[in-house]
Amino acid sequence: MTLNVIRLLHVEDDRIQQAWIARQLATMHDYRFETARAASEDEAIRLFIAGSFELVILDFNLTQGNGVNCLSRIRQYDSLVPIIAVSGTATNEIAALLITAGADDYLAKQALDSRILSQSVRNVLTRAQAFQSRFAALRN
């Protein structure tokens, strides 16, 4: 079986949440994640500009910065990178705000488990790959 290596930017200021997400991602046997971690909006933007990421997992509530601002800033640099927004403040308004700002998926931390996370990751990566294939075909 071929293992897909994915460069991930994980923006989360809670070390326990960072570790939990990392453990869940490690159970996905079809992917291996090379993860850069940021704990603030500014750190996330610095890493994003310097790196070449294929996936972003972004917390809504950051101690230093704002998840929506961070999402919008990332979108200024790359409109196509898949972004999964997560939040412990699960409301329809926050979900709509994040999706409108450019998130490809929204996950509520209260309902988050390894199955939901892995399905979201697979979905956004599959959509991104399909889009890139269609775009490449149009260019040729």
Short mmCIF file of N, CA and C in Angstrom, two decimals:
data_model
loop_
_atom_site.label_atom_id
_atom_site.label_comp_id
_atom_site.label_asym_id
_atom_site.label_seq_id
_atom_site.Cartn_x
_atom_site.Cartn_y
_atom_site.Cartn_z
N MET A 1 0.84 -1.19 0.00
CA MET A 1 0.00 0.00 0.00
C MET A 1 0.89 1.25 0.00
N THR A 2 0.56 2.19 -0.85
CA THR A 2 1.30 3.44 -0.94
C THR A 2 0.83 4.40 0.14
N LEU A 3 1.78 4.96 0.83
CA LEU A 3 1.47 5.90 1.90
C LEU A 3 1.58 7.32 1.35
N ASN A 4 0.53 8.09 1.46
CA ASN A 4 0.52 9.48 1.02
C ASN A 4 1.06 10.37 2.13
N VAL A 5 2.11 11.12 1.84
CA VAL A 5 2.69 12.04 2.82
C VAL A 5 2.04 13.40 2.61
N ILE A 6 1.46 13.94 3.67
CA ILE A 6 0.74 15.21 3.63
C ILE A 6 1.42 16.20 4.56
N ARG A 7 1.77 17.36 4.01
CA ARG A 7 2.32 18.45 4.83
C ARG A 7 1.15 19.19 5.47
N LEU A 8 1.09 19.16 6.78
CA LEU A 8 -0.02 19.71 7.55
C LEU A 8 0.44 20.88 8.41
N LEU A 9 -0.33 21.96 8.38
CA LEU A 9 -0.16 23.05 9.34
C LEU A 9 -1.30 22.93 10.33
N HIS A 10 -0.97 22.69 11.59
CA HIS A 10 -1.98 22.56 12.64
C HIS A 10 -1.90 23.79 13.55
N VAL A 11 -2.95 24.59 13.53
CA VAL A 11 -3.00 25.83 14.30
C VAL A 11 -3.90 25.59 15.50
N GLU A 12 -3.28 25.46 16.67
CA GLU A 12 -4.01 25.14 17.90
C GLU A 12 -3.15 25.59 19.07
N ASP A 13 -3.72 26.37 19.99
CA ASP A 13 -2.94 26.87 21.12
C ASP A 13 -3.04 25.98 22.36
N ASP A 14 -3.84 24.95 22.33
CA ASP A 14 -4.00 24.03 23.45
C ASP A 14 -3.19 22.76 23.16
N ARG A 15 -2.15 22.54 23.96
CA ARG A 15 -1.26 21.39 23.72
C ARG A 15 -1.98 20.05 23.84
N ILE A 16 -2.96 19.97 24.71
CA ILE A 16 -3.72 18.72 24.84
C ILE A 16 -4.50 18.44 23.55
N GLN A 17 -5.12 19.48 23.01
CA GLN A 17 -5.85 19.32 21.74
C GLN A 17 -4.89 19.00 20.59
N GLN A 18 -3.72 19.66 20.58
CA GLN A 18 -2.71 19.36 19.56
C GLN A 18 -2.34 17.88 19.59
N ALA A 19 -2.06 17.39 20.79
CA ALA A 19 -1.65 15.99 20.94
C ALA A 19 -2.77 15.03 20.56
N TRP A 20 -4.00 15.36 20.93
CA TRP A 20 -5.14 14.50 20.60
C TRP A 20 -5.31 14.38 19.09
N ILE A 21 -5.27 15.53 18.40
CA ILE A 21 -5.41 15.53 16.93
C ILE A 21 -4.27 14.71 16.32
N ALA A 22 -3.04 14.89 16.80
CA ALA A 22 -1.89 14.15 16.27
C ALA A 22 -2.10 12.64 16.43
N ARG A 23 -2.60 12.22 17.59
CA ARG A 23 -2.86 10.79 17.82
C ARG A 23 -3.92 10.26 16.85
N GLN A 24 -4.96 11.04 16.64
CA GLN A 24 -6.03 10.60 15.74
C GLN A 24 -5.51 10.50 14.31
N LEU A 25 -4.73 11.48 13.88
CA LEU A 25 -4.19 11.45 12.52
C LEU A 25 -3.24 10.27 12.33
N ALA A 26 -2.54 9.89 13.38
CA ALA A 26 -1.61 8.76 13.29
C ALA A 26 -2.33 7.44 13.03
N THR A 27 -3.62 7.38 13.31
CA THR A 27 -4.39 6.15 13.07
C THR A 27 -4.83 6.02 11.62
N MET A 28 -4.64 7.06 10.83
CA MET A 28 -5.02 7.02 9.41
C MET A 28 -3.90 6.32 8.64
N HIS A 29 -4.11 5.08 8.31
CA HIS A 29 -3.04 4.26 7.73
C HIS A 29 -2.73 4.57 6.27
N ASP A 30 -3.59 5.32 5.59
CA ASP A 30 -3.32 5.66 4.20
C ASP A 30 -2.57 6.99 4.06
N TYR A 31 -2.36 7.69 5.17
CA TYR A 31 -1.64 8.96 5.14
C TYR A 31 -0.59 8.98 6.24
N ARG A 32 0.48 9.72 5.98
CA ARG A 32 1.45 10.07 7.02
C ARG A 32 1.55 11.58 6.98
N PHE A 33 1.47 12.20 8.14
CA PHE A 33 1.44 13.65 8.22
C PHE A 33 2.77 14.19 8.72
N GLU A 34 3.32 15.13 7.96
CA GLU A 34 4.47 15.91 8.40
C GLU A 34 3.88 17.21 8.90
N THR A 35 3.88 17.39 10.21
CA THR A 35 3.11 18.46 10.83
C THR A 35 3.98 19.57 11.37
N ALA A 36 3.59 20.80 11.01
CA ALA A 36 4.14 22.01 11.62
C ALA A 36 3.03 22.54 12.53
N ARG A 37 3.40 22.94 13.73
CA ARG A 37 2.40 23.41 14.69
C ARG A 37 2.59 24.88 14.98
N ALA A 38 1.46 25.58 15.05
CA ALA A 38 1.46 27.00 15.40
C ALA A 38 0.46 27.20 16.52
N ALA A 39 0.79 28.08 17.46
CA ALA A 39 -0.09 28.34 18.59
C ALA A 39 -0.76 29.70 18.51
N SER A 40 -0.42 30.49 17.49
CA SER A 40 -1.02 31.82 17.35
C SER A 40 -1.25 32.12 15.87
N GLU A 41 -2.06 33.12 15.64
CA GLU A 41 -2.35 33.54 14.26
C GLU A 41 -1.08 33.97 13.53
N ASP A 42 -0.28 34.83 14.15
CA ASP A 42 0.93 35.32 13.49
C ASP A 42 1.93 34.20 13.20
N GLU A 43 2.09 33.29 14.15
CA GLU A 43 2.99 32.15 13.94
C GLU A 43 2.47 31.28 12.79
N ALA A 44 1.17 31.09 12.73
CA ALA A 44 0.58 30.29 11.65
C ALA A 44 0.86 30.91 10.29
N ILE A 45 0.71 32.22 10.20
CA ILE A 45 0.94 32.89 8.92
C ILE A 45 2.41 32.81 8.53
N ARG A 46 3.32 33.01 9.49
CA ARG A 46 4.75 32.90 9.20
C ARG A 46 5.08 31.50 8.66
N LEU A 47 4.58 30.47 9.34
CA LEU A 47 4.85 29.11 8.89
C LEU A 47 4.22 28.83 7.53
N PHE A 48 3.00 29.32 7.33
CA PHE A 48 2.31 29.06 6.07
C PHE A 48 3.06 29.67 4.90
N ILE A 49 3.52 30.90 5.07
CA ILE A 49 4.25 31.58 4.00
C ILE A 49 5.56 30.84 3.70
N ALA A 50 6.22 30.36 4.75
CA ALA A 50 7.52 29.71 4.58
C ALA A 50 7.40 28.27 4.08
N GLY A 51 6.26 27.64 4.31
CA GLY A 51 6.11 26.23 3.98
C GLY A 51 5.27 25.99 2.74
N SER A 52 5.14 24.74 2.42
CA SER A 52 4.30 24.32 1.31
C SER A 52 3.34 23.27 1.88
N PHE A 53 2.18 23.73 2.31
CA PHE A 53 1.26 22.85 3.03
C PHE A 53 0.14 22.36 2.13
N GLU A 54 -0.26 21.12 2.39
CA GLU A 54 -1.34 20.49 1.63
C GLU A 54 -2.63 20.41 2.42
N LEU A 55 -2.57 20.78 3.70
CA LEU A 55 -3.74 20.74 4.57
C LEU A 55 -3.49 21.65 5.76
N VAL A 56 -4.56 22.34 6.19
CA VAL A 56 -4.51 23.16 7.40
C VAL A 56 -5.66 22.72 8.30
N ILE A 57 -5.34 22.48 9.56
CA ILE A 57 -6.37 22.28 10.59
C ILE A 57 -6.24 23.46 11.53
N LEU A 58 -7.32 24.22 11.67
CA LEU A 58 -7.28 25.52 12.33
C LEU A 58 -8.33 25.62 13.43
N ASP A 59 -7.89 25.95 14.64
CA ASP A 59 -8.80 26.19 15.75
C ASP A 59 -9.42 27.57 15.63
N PHE A 60 -10.69 27.67 15.97
CA PHE A 60 -11.40 28.95 15.91
C PHE A 60 -10.95 29.89 17.02
N ASN A 61 -10.83 29.37 18.24
CA ASN A 61 -10.49 30.20 19.40
C ASN A 61 -9.00 30.11 19.70
N LEU A 62 -8.28 31.15 19.33
CA LEU A 62 -6.86 31.22 19.61
C LEU A 62 -6.62 32.27 20.68
N THR A 63 -5.71 31.99 21.61
CA THR A 63 -5.39 32.96 22.65
C THR A 63 -4.79 34.21 22.04
N GLN A 64 -3.90 34.02 21.08
CA GLN A 64 -3.25 35.14 20.39
C GLN A 64 -3.68 35.14 18.93
N GLY A 65 -4.69 35.90 18.65
CA GLY A 65 -5.21 35.97 17.30
C GLY A 65 -6.62 35.44 17.21
N ASN A 66 -7.08 35.32 15.99
CA ASN A 66 -8.46 34.95 15.75
C ASN A 66 -8.50 33.95 14.61
N GLY A 67 -9.24 32.87 14.79
CA GLY A 67 -9.32 31.83 13.78
C GLY A 67 -9.87 32.32 12.45
N VAL A 68 -10.86 33.19 12.48
CA VAL A 68 -11.44 33.70 11.23
C VAL A 68 -10.44 34.59 10.52
N ASN A 69 -9.77 35.48 11.26
CA ASN A 69 -8.74 36.32 10.64
C ASN A 69 -7.62 35.47 10.06
N CYS A 70 -7.20 34.47 10.81
CA CYS A 70 -6.13 33.58 10.36
C CYS A 70 -6.55 32.87 9.07
N LEU A 71 -7.76 32.38 9.05
CA LEU A 71 -8.30 31.72 7.86
C LEU A 71 -8.30 32.66 6.66
N SER A 72 -8.77 33.87 6.86
CA SER A 72 -8.81 34.85 5.77
C SER A 72 -7.41 35.20 5.28
N ARG A 73 -6.46 35.31 6.20
CA ARG A 73 -5.09 35.62 5.81
C ARG A 73 -4.46 34.47 5.02
N ILE A 74 -4.72 33.24 5.45
CA ILE A 74 -4.21 32.08 4.70
C ILE A 74 -4.79 32.08 3.30
N ARG A 75 -6.08 32.36 3.19
CA ARG A 75 -6.75 32.38 1.88
C ARG A 75 -6.16 33.46 0.96
N GLN A 76 -5.62 34.54 1.52
CA GLN A 76 -4.97 35.56 0.69
C GLN A 76 -3.73 34.99 0.00
N TYR A 77 -3.07 34.04 0.65
CA TYR A 77 -1.87 33.44 0.08
C TYR A 77 -2.17 32.21 -0.76
N ASP A 78 -3.22 31.48 -0.42
CA ASP A 78 -3.54 30.24 -1.14
C ASP A 78 -5.04 30.00 -1.04
N SER A 79 -5.71 30.15 -2.16
CA SER A 79 -7.17 29.99 -2.16
C SER A 79 -7.60 28.54 -2.28
N LEU A 80 -6.66 27.63 -2.50
CA LEU A 80 -7.02 26.24 -2.76
C LEU A 80 -6.67 25.25 -1.66
N VAL A 81 -5.71 25.58 -0.80
CA VAL A 81 -5.31 24.62 0.23
C VAL A 81 -6.53 24.23 1.08
N PRO A 82 -6.74 22.94 1.31
CA PRO A 82 -7.88 22.53 2.13
C PRO A 82 -7.68 22.97 3.59
N ILE A 83 -8.73 23.56 4.15
CA ILE A 83 -8.69 24.02 5.54
C ILE A 83 -9.87 23.42 6.29
N ILE A 84 -9.56 22.73 7.39
CA ILE A 84 -10.57 22.21 8.29
C ILE A 84 -10.55 23.08 9.54
N ALA A 85 -11.66 23.74 9.83
CA ALA A 85 -11.77 24.58 11.03
C ALA A 85 -12.42 23.76 12.13
N VAL A 86 -11.88 23.88 13.34
CA VAL A 86 -12.46 23.19 14.51
C VAL A 86 -12.74 24.23 15.59
N SER A 87 -13.75 23.95 16.39
CA SER A 87 -14.09 24.88 17.46
C SER A 87 -14.75 24.16 18.62
N GLY A 88 -14.38 24.59 19.80
CA GLY A 88 -15.05 24.12 21.01
C GLY A 88 -16.33 24.88 21.27
N THR A 89 -16.52 25.97 20.57
CA THR A 89 -17.74 26.78 20.67
C THR A 89 -18.61 26.43 19.47
N ALA A 90 -19.38 25.39 19.62
CA ALA A 90 -20.14 24.84 18.48
C ALA A 90 -21.50 25.52 18.35
N THR A 91 -21.56 26.48 17.44
CA THR A 91 -22.85 27.10 17.11
C THR A 91 -22.97 27.14 15.60
N ASN A 92 -24.19 27.21 15.13
CA ASN A 92 -24.42 27.33 13.69
C ASN A 92 -23.83 28.61 13.14
N GLU A 93 -23.86 29.68 13.95
CA GLU A 93 -23.32 30.96 13.51
C GLU A 93 -21.81 30.88 13.28
N ILE A 94 -21.10 30.23 14.20
CA ILE A 94 -19.65 30.09 14.05
C ILE A 94 -19.33 29.20 12.85
N ALA A 95 -20.07 28.12 12.69
CA ALA A 95 -19.86 27.24 11.54
C ALA A 95 -20.05 28.02 10.24
N ALA A 96 -21.13 28.79 10.16
CA ALA A 96 -21.40 29.58 8.95
C ALA A 96 -20.32 30.63 8.72
N LEU A 97 -19.86 31.27 9.79
CA LEU A 97 -18.81 32.27 9.69
C LEU A 97 -17.52 31.67 9.12
N LEU A 98 -17.14 30.51 9.63
CA LEU A 98 -15.91 29.86 9.18
C LEU A 98 -16.01 29.36 7.74
N ILE A 99 -17.14 28.78 7.39
CA ILE A 99 -17.33 28.30 6.02
C ILE A 99 -17.35 29.48 5.05
N THR A 100 -18.03 30.56 5.44
CA THR A 100 -18.08 31.76 4.60
C THR A 100 -16.68 32.36 4.42
N ALA A 101 -15.86 32.29 5.46
CA ALA A 101 -14.50 32.83 5.40
C ALA A 101 -13.56 31.96 4.57
N GLY A 102 -14.00 30.75 4.22
CA GLY A 102 -13.18 29.93 3.34
C GLY A 102 -12.80 28.56 3.84
N ALA A 103 -13.32 28.14 5.00
CA ALA A 103 -13.03 26.78 5.47
C ALA A 103 -13.72 25.76 4.57
N ASP A 104 -13.04 24.66 4.34
CA ASP A 104 -13.62 23.58 3.53
C ASP A 104 -14.50 22.66 4.36
N ASP A 105 -14.26 22.63 5.66
CA ASP A 105 -15.10 21.84 6.56
C ASP A 105 -15.02 22.46 7.95
N TYR A 106 -16.03 22.16 8.75
CA TYR A 106 -16.10 22.66 10.13
C TYR A 106 -16.40 21.47 11.02
N LEU A 107 -15.63 21.33 12.09
CA LEU A 107 -15.84 20.25 13.05
C LEU A 107 -15.98 20.83 14.45
N ALA A 108 -17.03 20.41 15.15
CA ALA A 108 -17.22 20.82 16.54
C ALA A 108 -16.41 19.88 17.43
N LYS A 109 -15.59 20.44 18.31
CA LYS A 109 -14.74 19.61 19.17
C LYS A 109 -15.56 18.68 20.06
N GLN A 110 -16.75 19.12 20.46
CA GLN A 110 -17.58 18.30 21.34
C GLN A 110 -17.97 16.98 20.69
N ALA A 111 -18.11 16.97 19.38
CA ALA A 111 -18.55 15.76 18.66
C ALA A 111 -17.39 15.09 17.92
N LEU A 112 -16.19 15.59 18.10
CA LEU A 112 -15.05 15.12 17.31
C LEU A 112 -14.52 13.80 17.84
N ASP A 113 -14.41 12.84 16.95
CA ASP A 113 -13.75 11.58 17.26
C ASP A 113 -12.88 11.20 16.07
N SER A 114 -12.15 10.11 16.19
CA SER A 114 -11.21 9.76 15.12
C SER A 114 -11.92 9.48 13.80
N ARG A 115 -13.10 8.89 13.83
CA ARG A 115 -13.83 8.60 12.60
C ARG A 115 -14.24 9.88 11.89
N ILE A 116 -14.78 10.84 12.64
CA ILE A 116 -15.22 12.11 12.04
C ILE A 116 -14.02 12.88 11.50
N LEU A 117 -12.95 12.95 12.27
CA LEU A 117 -11.76 13.67 11.82
C LEU A 117 -11.17 13.02 10.57
N SER A 118 -11.01 11.72 10.59
CA SER A 118 -10.41 11.05 9.42
C SER A 118 -11.29 11.19 8.19
N GLN A 119 -12.60 11.13 8.36
CA GLN A 119 -13.50 11.30 7.21
C GLN A 119 -13.39 12.72 6.65
N SER A 120 -13.31 13.71 7.51
CA SER A 120 -13.17 15.09 7.06
C SER A 120 -11.86 15.27 6.30
N VAL A 121 -10.77 14.75 6.85
CA VAL A 121 -9.46 14.87 6.20
C VAL A 121 -9.51 14.22 4.82
N ARG A 122 -10.03 13.00 4.75
CA ARG A 122 -10.11 12.31 3.45
C ARG A 122 -10.97 13.10 2.47
N ASN A 123 -12.10 13.61 2.93
CA ASN A 123 -13.00 14.35 2.04
C ASN A 123 -12.34 15.60 1.47
N VAL A 124 -11.73 16.42 2.34
CA VAL A 124 -11.15 17.67 1.83
C VAL A 124 -9.95 17.40 0.94
N LEU A 125 -9.15 16.38 1.26
CA LEU A 125 -8.00 16.06 0.41
C LEU A 125 -8.44 15.50 -0.93
N THR A 126 -9.48 14.67 -0.93
CA THR A 126 -10.01 14.12 -2.18
C THR A 126 -10.58 15.21 -3.07
N ARG A 127 -11.34 16.14 -2.47
CA ARG A 127 -11.89 17.26 -3.25
C ARG A 127 -10.77 18.12 -3.82
N ALA A 128 -9.75 18.40 -3.02
CA ALA A 128 -8.64 19.23 -3.49
C ALA A 128 -7.90 18.54 -4.64
N GLN A 129 -7.68 17.25 -4.52
CA GLN A 129 -6.99 16.51 -5.57
C GLN A 129 -7.83 16.49 -6.85
N ALA A 130 -9.14 16.29 -6.73
CA ALA A 130 -10.02 16.29 -7.90
C ALA A 130 -10.02 17.65 -8.58
N PHE A 131 -10.06 18.71 -7.79
CA PHE A 131 -10.03 20.06 -8.35
C PHE A 131 -8.73 20.30 -9.09
N GLN A 132 -7.61 19.92 -8.48
CA GLN A 132 -6.31 20.12 -9.12
C GLN A 132 -6.21 19.33 -10.42
N SER A 133 -6.76 18.12 -10.45
CA SER A 133 -6.75 17.31 -11.67
C SER A 133 -7.57 17.97 -12.77
N ARG A 134 -8.75 18.46 -12.43
CA ARG A 134 -9.59 19.14 -13.41
C ARG A 134 -8.90 20.41 -13.93
N PHE A 135 -8.30 21.16 -13.03
CA PHE A 135 -7.61 22.39 -13.41
C PHE A 135 -6.45 22.08 -14.35
N ALA A 136 -5.68 21.04 -14.03
CA ALA A 136 -4.55 20.65 -14.88
C ALA A 136 -5.04 20.21 -16.26
N ALA A 137 -6.15 19.49 -16.30
CA ALA A 137 -6.71 19.04 -17.58
C ALA A 137 -7.17 20.23 -18.43
N LEU A 138 -7.73 21.23 -17.80
CA LEU A 138 -8.17 22.42 -18.53
C LEU A 138 -7.00 23.20 -19.10
N ARG A 139 -5.90 23.21 -18.37
CA ARG A 139 -4.71 23.95 -18.84
C ARG A 139 -4.06 23.26 -20.03
N ASN A 140 -4.26 21.96 -20.15
CA ASN A 140 -3.64 21.20 -21.27
C ASN A 140 -4.55 21.16 -22.41
#
